[in-house]
Short mmCIF file of C-alpha atoms in Angstrom, two decimals:
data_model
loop_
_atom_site.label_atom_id
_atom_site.label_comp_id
_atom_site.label_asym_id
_atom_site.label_seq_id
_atom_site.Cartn_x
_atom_site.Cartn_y
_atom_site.Cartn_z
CA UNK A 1 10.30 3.66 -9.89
CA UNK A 2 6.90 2.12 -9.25
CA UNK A 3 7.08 0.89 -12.53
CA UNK A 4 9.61 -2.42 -13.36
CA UNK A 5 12.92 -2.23 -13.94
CA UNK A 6 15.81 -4.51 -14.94
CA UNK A 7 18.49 -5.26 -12.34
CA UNK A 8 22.15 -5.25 -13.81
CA UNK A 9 23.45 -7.42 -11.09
CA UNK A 10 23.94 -11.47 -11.74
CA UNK A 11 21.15 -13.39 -9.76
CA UNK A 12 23.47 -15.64 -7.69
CA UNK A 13 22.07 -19.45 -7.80
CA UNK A 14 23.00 -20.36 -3.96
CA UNK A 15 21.42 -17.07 -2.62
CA UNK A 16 19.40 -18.79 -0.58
CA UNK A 17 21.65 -20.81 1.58
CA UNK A 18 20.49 -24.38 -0.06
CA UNK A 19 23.00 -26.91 -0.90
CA UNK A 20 21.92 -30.14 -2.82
CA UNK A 21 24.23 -33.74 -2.65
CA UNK A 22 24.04 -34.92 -6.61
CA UNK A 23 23.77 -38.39 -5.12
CA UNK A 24 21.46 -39.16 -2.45
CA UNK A 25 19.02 -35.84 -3.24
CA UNK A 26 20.10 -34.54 0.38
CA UNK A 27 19.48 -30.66 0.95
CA UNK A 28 20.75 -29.43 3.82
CA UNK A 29 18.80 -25.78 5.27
CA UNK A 30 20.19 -23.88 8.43
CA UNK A 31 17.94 -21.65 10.36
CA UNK A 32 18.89 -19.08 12.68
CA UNK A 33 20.00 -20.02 16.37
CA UNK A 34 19.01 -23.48 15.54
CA UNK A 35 21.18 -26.59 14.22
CA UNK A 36 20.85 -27.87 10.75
CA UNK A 37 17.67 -29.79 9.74
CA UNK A 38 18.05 -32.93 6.80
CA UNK A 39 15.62 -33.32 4.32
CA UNK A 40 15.68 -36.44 2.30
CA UNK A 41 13.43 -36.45 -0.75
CA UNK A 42 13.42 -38.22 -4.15
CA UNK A 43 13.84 -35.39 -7.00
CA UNK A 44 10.28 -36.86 -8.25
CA UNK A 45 8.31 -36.64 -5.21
CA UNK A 46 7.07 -34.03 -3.66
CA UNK A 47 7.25 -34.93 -0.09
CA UNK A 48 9.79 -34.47 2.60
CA UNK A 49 10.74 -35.38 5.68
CA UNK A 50 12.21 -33.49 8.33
CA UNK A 51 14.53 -34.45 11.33
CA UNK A 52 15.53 -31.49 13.54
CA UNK A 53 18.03 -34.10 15.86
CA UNK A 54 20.38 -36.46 15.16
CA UNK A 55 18.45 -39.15 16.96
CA UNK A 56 15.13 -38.67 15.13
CA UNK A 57 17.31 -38.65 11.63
CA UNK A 58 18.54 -42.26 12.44
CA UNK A 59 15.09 -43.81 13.66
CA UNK A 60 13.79 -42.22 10.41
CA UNK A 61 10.41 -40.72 12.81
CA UNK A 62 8.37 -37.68 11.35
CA UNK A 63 7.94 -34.11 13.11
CA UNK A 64 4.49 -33.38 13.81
CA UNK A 65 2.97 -30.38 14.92
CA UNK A 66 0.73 -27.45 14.47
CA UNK A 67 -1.03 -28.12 11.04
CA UNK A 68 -0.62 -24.10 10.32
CA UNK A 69 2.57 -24.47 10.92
CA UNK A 70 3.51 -27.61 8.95
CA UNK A 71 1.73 -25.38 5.76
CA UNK A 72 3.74 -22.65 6.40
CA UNK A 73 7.16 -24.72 6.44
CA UNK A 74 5.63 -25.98 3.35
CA UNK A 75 5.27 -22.92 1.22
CA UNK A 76 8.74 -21.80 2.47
CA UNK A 77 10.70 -25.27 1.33
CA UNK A 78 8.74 -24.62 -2.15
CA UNK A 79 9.54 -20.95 -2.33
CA UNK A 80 13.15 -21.72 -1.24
CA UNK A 81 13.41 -25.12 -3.81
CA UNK A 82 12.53 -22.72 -7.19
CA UNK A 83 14.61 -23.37 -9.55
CA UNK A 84 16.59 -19.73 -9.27
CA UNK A 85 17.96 -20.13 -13.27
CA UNK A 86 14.62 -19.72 -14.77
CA UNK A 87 13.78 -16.53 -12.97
CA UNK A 88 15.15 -13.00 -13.49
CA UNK A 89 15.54 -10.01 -11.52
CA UNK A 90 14.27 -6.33 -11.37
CA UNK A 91 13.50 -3.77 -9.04
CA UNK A 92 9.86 -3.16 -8.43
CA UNK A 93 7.83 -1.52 -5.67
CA UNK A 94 5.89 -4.14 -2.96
CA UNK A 95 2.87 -2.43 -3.29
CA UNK A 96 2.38 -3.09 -6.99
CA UNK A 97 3.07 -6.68 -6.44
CA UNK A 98 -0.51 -9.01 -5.61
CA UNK A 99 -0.82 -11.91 -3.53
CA UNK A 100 -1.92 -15.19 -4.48
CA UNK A 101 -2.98 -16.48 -1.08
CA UNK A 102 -6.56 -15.04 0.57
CA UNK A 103 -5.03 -16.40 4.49
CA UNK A 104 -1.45 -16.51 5.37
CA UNK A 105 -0.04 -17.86 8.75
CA UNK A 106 1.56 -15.21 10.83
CA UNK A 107 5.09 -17.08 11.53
CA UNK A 108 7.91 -17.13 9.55
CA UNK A 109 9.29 -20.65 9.33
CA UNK A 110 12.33 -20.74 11.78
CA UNK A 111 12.08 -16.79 12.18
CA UNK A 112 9.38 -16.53 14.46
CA UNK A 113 6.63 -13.82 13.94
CA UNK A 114 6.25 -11.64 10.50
CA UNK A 115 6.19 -8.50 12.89
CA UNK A 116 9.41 -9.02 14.38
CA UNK A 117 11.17 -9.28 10.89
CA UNK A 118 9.86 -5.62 10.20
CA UNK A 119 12.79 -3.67 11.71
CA UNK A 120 15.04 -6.19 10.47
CA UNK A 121 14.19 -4.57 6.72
CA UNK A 122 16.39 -2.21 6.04
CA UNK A 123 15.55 1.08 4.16
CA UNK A 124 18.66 2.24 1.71
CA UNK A 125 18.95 5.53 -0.32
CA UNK A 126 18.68 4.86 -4.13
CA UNK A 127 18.60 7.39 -6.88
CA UNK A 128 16.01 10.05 -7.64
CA UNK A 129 14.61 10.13 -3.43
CA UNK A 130 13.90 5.99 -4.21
CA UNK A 131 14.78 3.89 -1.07
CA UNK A 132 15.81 0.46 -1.04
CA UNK A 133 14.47 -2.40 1.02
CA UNK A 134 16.82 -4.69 1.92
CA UNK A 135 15.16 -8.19 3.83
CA UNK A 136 16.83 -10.52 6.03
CA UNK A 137 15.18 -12.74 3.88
CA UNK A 138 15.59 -14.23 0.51
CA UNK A 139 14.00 -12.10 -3.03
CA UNK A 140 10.17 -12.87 -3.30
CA UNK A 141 9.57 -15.09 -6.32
CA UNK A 142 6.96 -13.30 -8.51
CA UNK A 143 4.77 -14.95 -11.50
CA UNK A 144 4.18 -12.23 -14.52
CA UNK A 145 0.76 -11.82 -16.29
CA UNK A 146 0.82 -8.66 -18.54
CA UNK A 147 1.57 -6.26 -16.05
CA UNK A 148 0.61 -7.86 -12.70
CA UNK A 149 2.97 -9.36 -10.80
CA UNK A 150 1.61 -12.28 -8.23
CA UNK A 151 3.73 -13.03 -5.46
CA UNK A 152 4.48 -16.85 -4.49
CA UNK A 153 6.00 -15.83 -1.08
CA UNK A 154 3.02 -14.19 0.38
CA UNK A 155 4.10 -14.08 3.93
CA UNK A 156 7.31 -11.46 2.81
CA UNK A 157 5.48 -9.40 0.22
CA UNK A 158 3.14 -8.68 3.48
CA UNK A 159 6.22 -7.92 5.66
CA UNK A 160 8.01 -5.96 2.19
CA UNK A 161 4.51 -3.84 1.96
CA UNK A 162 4.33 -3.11 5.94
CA UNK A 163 8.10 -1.61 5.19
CA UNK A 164 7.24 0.31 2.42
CA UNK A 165 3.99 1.84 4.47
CA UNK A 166 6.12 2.78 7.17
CA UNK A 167 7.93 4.88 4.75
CA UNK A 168 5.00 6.54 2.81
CA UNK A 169 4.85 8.15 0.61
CA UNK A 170 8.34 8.25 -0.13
CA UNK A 171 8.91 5.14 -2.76
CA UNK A 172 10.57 1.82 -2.22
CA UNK A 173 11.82 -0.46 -4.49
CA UNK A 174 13.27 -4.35 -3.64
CA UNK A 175 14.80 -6.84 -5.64
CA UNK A 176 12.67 -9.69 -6.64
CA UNK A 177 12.68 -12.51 -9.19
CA UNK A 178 9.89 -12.65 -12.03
CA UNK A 179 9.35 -15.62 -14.43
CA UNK A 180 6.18 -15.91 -16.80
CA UNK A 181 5.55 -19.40 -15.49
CA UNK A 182 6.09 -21.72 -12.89
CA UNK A 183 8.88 -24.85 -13.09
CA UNK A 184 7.32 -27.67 -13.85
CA UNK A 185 8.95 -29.37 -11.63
CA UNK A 186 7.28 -27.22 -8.75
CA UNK A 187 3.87 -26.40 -10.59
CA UNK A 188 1.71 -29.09 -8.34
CA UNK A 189 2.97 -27.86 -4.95
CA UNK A 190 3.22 -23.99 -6.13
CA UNK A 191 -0.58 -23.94 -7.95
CA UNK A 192 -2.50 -24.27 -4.76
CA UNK A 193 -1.30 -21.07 -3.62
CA UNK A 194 -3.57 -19.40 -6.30
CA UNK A 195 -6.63 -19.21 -4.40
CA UNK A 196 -7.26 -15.55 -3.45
CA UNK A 197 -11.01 -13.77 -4.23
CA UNK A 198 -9.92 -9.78 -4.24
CA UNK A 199 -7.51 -9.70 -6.76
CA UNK A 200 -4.54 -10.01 -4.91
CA UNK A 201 -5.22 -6.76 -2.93
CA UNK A 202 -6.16 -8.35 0.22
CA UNK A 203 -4.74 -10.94 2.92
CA UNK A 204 -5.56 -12.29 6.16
CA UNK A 205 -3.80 -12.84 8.83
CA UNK A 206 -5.00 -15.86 10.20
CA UNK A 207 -3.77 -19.14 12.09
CA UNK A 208 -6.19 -22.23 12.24
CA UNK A 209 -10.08 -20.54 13.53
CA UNK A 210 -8.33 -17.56 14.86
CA UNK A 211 -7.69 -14.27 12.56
CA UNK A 212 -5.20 -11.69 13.91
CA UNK A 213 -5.54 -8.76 10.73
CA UNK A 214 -7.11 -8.35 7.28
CA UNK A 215 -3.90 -6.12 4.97
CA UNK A 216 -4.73 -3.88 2.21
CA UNK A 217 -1.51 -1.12 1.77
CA UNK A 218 -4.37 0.74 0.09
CA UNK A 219 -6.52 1.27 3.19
CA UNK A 220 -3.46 1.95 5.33
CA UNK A 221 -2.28 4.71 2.75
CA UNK A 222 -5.67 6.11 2.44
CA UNK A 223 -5.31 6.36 6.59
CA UNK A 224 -2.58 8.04 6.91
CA UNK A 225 -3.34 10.52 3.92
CA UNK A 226 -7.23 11.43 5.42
CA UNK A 227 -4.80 11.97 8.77
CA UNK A 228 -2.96 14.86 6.69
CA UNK A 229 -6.19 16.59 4.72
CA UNK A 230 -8.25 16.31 7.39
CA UNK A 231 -5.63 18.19 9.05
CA UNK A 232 -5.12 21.28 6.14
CA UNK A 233 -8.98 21.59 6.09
CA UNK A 234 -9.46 21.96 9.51
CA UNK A 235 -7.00 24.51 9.62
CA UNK A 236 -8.62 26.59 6.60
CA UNK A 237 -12.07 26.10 8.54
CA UNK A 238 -10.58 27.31 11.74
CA UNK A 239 -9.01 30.44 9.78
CA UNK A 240 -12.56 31.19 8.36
CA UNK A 241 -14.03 31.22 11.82
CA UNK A 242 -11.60 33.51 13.27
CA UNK A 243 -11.89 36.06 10.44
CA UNK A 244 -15.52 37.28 10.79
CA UNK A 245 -14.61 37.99 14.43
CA UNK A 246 -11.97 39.71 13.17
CA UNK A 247 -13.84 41.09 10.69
CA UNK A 248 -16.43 42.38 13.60
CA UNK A 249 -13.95 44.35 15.84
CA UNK A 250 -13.15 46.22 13.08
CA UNK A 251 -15.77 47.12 11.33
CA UNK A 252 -16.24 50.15 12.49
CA UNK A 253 -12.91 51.26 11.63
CA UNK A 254 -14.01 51.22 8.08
CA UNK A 255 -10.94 48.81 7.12
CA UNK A 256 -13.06 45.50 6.34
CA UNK A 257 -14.66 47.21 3.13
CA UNK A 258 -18.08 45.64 3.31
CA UNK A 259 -21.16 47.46 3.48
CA UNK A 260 -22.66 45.67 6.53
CA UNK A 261 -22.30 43.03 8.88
CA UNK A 262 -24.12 40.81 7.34
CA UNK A 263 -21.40 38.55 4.86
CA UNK A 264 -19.12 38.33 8.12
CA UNK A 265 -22.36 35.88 9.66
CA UNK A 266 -22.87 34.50 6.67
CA UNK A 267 -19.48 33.79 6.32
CA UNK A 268 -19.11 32.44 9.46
CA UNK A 269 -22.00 29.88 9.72
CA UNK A 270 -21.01 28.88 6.42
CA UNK A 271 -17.65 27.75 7.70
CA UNK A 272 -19.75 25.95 10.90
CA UNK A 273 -22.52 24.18 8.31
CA UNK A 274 -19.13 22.70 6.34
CA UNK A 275 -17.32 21.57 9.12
CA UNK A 276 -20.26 20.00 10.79
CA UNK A 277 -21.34 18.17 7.68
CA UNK A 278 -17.73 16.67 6.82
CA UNK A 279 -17.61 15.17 10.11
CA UNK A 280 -20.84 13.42 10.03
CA UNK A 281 -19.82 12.60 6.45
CA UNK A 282 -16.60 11.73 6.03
CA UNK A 283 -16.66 10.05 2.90
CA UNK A 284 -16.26 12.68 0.40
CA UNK A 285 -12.67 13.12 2.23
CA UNK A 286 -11.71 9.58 2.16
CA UNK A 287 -12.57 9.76 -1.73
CA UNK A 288 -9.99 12.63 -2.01
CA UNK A 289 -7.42 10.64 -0.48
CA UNK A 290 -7.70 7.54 -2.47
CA UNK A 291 -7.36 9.60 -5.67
CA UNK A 292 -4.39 10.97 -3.65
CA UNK A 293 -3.10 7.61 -3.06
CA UNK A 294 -3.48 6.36 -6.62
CA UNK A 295 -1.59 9.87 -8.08
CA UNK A 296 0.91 8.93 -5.76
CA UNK A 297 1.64 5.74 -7.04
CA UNK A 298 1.15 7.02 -10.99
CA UNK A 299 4.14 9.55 -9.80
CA UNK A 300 2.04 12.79 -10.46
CA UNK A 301 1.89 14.26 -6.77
CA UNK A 302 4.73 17.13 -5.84
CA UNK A 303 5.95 17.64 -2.65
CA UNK A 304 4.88 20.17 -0.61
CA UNK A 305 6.90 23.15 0.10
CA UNK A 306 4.94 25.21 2.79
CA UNK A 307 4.31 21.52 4.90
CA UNK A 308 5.73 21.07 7.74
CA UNK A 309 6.55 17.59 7.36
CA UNK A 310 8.92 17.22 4.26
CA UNK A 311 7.27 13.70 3.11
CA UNK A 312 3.49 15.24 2.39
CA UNK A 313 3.00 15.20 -0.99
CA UNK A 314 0.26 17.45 -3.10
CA UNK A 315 -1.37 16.22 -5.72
CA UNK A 316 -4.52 17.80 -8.17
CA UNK A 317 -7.51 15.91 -6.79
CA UNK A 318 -6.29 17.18 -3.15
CA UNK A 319 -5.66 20.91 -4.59
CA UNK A 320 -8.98 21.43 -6.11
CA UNK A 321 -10.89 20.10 -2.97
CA UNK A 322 -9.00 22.58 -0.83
CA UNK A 323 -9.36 25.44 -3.58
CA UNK A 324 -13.19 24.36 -3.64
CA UNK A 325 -13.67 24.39 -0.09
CA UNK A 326 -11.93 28.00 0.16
CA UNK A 327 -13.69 29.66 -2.69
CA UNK A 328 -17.19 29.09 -1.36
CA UNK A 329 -16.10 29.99 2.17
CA UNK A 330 -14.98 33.21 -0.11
CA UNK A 331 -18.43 34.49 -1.67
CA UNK A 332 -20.32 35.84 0.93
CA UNK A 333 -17.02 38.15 1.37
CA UNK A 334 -16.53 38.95 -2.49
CA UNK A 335 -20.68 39.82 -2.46
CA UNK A 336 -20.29 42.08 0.54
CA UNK A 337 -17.91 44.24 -0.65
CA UNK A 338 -18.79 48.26 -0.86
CA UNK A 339 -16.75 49.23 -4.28
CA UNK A 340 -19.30 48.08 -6.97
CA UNK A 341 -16.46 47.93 -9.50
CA UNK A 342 -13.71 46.22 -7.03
CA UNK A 343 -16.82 43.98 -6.44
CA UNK A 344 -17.71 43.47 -9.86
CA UNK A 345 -13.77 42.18 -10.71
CA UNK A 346 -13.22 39.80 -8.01
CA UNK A 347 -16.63 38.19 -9.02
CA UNK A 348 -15.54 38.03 -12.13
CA UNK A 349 -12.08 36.05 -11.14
CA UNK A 350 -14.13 34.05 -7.95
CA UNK A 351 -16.39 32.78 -11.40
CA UNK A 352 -13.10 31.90 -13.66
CA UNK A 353 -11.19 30.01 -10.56
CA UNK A 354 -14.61 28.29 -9.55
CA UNK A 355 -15.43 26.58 -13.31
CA UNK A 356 -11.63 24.91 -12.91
CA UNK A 357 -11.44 23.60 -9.65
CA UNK A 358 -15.42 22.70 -10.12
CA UNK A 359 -14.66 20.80 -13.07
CA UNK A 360 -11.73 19.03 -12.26
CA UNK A 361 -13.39 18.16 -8.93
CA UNK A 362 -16.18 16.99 -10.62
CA UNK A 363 -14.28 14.59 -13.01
CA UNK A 364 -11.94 13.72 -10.06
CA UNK A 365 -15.08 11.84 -7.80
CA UNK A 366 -16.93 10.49 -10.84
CA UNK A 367 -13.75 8.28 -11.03
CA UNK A 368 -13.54 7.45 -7.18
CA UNK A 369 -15.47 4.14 -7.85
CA UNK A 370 -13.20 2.75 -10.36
CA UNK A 371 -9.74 3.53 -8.24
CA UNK A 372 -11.59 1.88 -4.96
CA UNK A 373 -12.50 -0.85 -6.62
CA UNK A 374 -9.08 -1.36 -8.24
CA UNK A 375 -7.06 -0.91 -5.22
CA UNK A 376 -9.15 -2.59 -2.19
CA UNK A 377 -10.47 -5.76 -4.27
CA UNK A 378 -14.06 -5.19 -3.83
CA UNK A 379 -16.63 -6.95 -6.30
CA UNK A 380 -13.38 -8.79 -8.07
CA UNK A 381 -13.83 -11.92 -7.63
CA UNK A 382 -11.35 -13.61 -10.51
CA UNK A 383 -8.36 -15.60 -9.16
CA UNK A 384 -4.85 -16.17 -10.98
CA UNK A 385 -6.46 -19.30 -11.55
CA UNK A 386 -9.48 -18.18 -13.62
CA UNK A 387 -6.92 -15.63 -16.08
#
């Protein structure tokens, strides 16, 4: 379902609450809890005025204000003004669509702050475990090149993608309109939009000199994912460190099977040495997660059935880092044990599991570089402008 798919249902003209007079070129726009602004504009001009009274519409005096703010009514009237019969609909996840913007204001025109639209996104039950989000607000007009999508509403694909994290890593899909080009009619006041530097990956958050956030959904998935394997492997750590204790109290009973003491310490400030070094390194587990994330997204992680939250998800690169991490905590145990020919055998298997998970791992983190680069934007520097 990350992938896009053709809606069946009609896209409805008037779906954004506009209504034009053939006549005088009047378009009249209600907001919510407020009473109903008149724009006059010529069909070949590009500028409008707006009255928000009665009294200001007959002296014919322009609104001014906040300069963010005037740009961000802006890019709403031409998001809202798109000509809705040259576009047409599918379902597609948020997180594959780009932005086109690098800053975005963080108001909604006439529904006050992006963050207080969040709960106002609802989350509906599709097929296949795909959920639904349903806006308050109008479908996100999308520009198609190959298989990118760029968003021209950049302010709700940021509250669509802050939806679709809260849900994660269950999918989302939302209904959106796609056309391969602009209308020409709206290609001056639409174009300027195409200014971002990281590939659409990244936005801030920003009003005049003052920024509030910098968004990637990749960086935020990677989060909460690192949250969740940092979590397993510090539980597999803690169960090594408990078993050479264990293993101590009852050696003597002859129940252990190892010659000596000695593979228990081994063992045991083996499991110290690794945890110590992968918290004053962290990075090798972040690179797990963002293959994580981007399996995820390709569809090719399984749930997990021994989790105790029902949304984790497994997936190969995570699997052979565990497996990796267990099977050298494993050795000094397989080398200590008495039975030369019981030894001999689980070497033998320790040997066939460690060249899999070894290579996969191995092929998994030489391709780290290319997925981080892909999903967070860094060293891109092409614009929709330059394709």
């Amino acid at each position: 379902m990350h992938g896009l798919t053709e809606s069946e249902e009609p896209t409805d003209p008037t779906s954004n609450g506009e209504s034009e007079s053939p006549s005088l070129g009047l378009a009249v726009l209600k907001g919510e809890g407020q009473s109903a602004d008149l724009q006059v504009g010529d069909e070949g001009s590009n500028l409008t005025k707006v009255f928000p009274d009665k009294e200001q519409a007959q002296n014919g005096t322009e609104v001014e204000g906040d300069g963010d703010e005037v740009e961000a009514e802006a890019e709403d009237d031409d998001s809202e003004n798109l000509d809705e019969e040259e576009w047409e609909e599918y379902y597609v996840c948020p997180l594959n669509v780009r932005f086109t913007q690098e800053k975005i204001h963080p108001f909604f025109y006439r529904r006050g702050p992006i963050l207080n639209v969040l709960p106002k996104i609802r989350a509906v039950s599709g097929a296949e475990d795909v959920l639904e989000l349903v806006p308050p607000f109008a479908p996100i007009h999308c520009l198609r090149k190959d298989d990118e999508l760029w968003s021209l509403d950049n302010r709700r694909l940021y509250a669509l993608q802050n939806a679709a994290i809260q849900w994660w890593p269950v999918q989302c899909c939302t209904r959106v309109l796609v056309s391969d080009r602009l209308p020409r009619r709206k290609r001056k006041t639409q174009i300027r939009k195409f200014h971002t530097q990281s590939e659409g990956r990244t936005v801030h958050i920003c009003a005049r000199y003052k920024q509030f956030d910098t968004w990637n959904w990749f960086d935020n998935a990677v989060e909460l994912e690192w949250c969740h394997l940092s979590d397993r492997i510090g539980a597999l750590l803690s169960v090594f460190e408990i078993v050479p204790v264990l293993g101590g109290l009852l050696y003597r009973t002859g129940l252990t099977g190892l010659s000596s003491r000695v593979p228990l310490l081994i063992s045991f400030l083996l499991t110290c040495a690794m945890d110590f070094t992968r918290q004053k390194l962290p990075v090798f587990e972040r690179r797990i997660c963002e293959l994580h994330v981007k399996a995820i997204m390709d569809g090719n992680a399984r749930r997990c059935v021994c989790g105790r939250n029902e949304r984790q998800l497994m997936s190969a690169p995570q699997i052979a880092a565990i497996m990796s991490v267990a099977l050298v905590l494993l050795l000094p145990y397989v080398f200590g044990i008495e039975m030369d020919r019981f030894r001999s055998s689980l070497l033998s298997c320790w040997l066939g599991l460690a060249c899999v998970f070894t290579v996969q791992l191995v092929m998994f983190l030489l391709n780290t570089r290319a997925v981080h680069e892909e999903f967070s934007g860094v060293g891109q520097k092409l614009s929709p402008k330059h394709r």
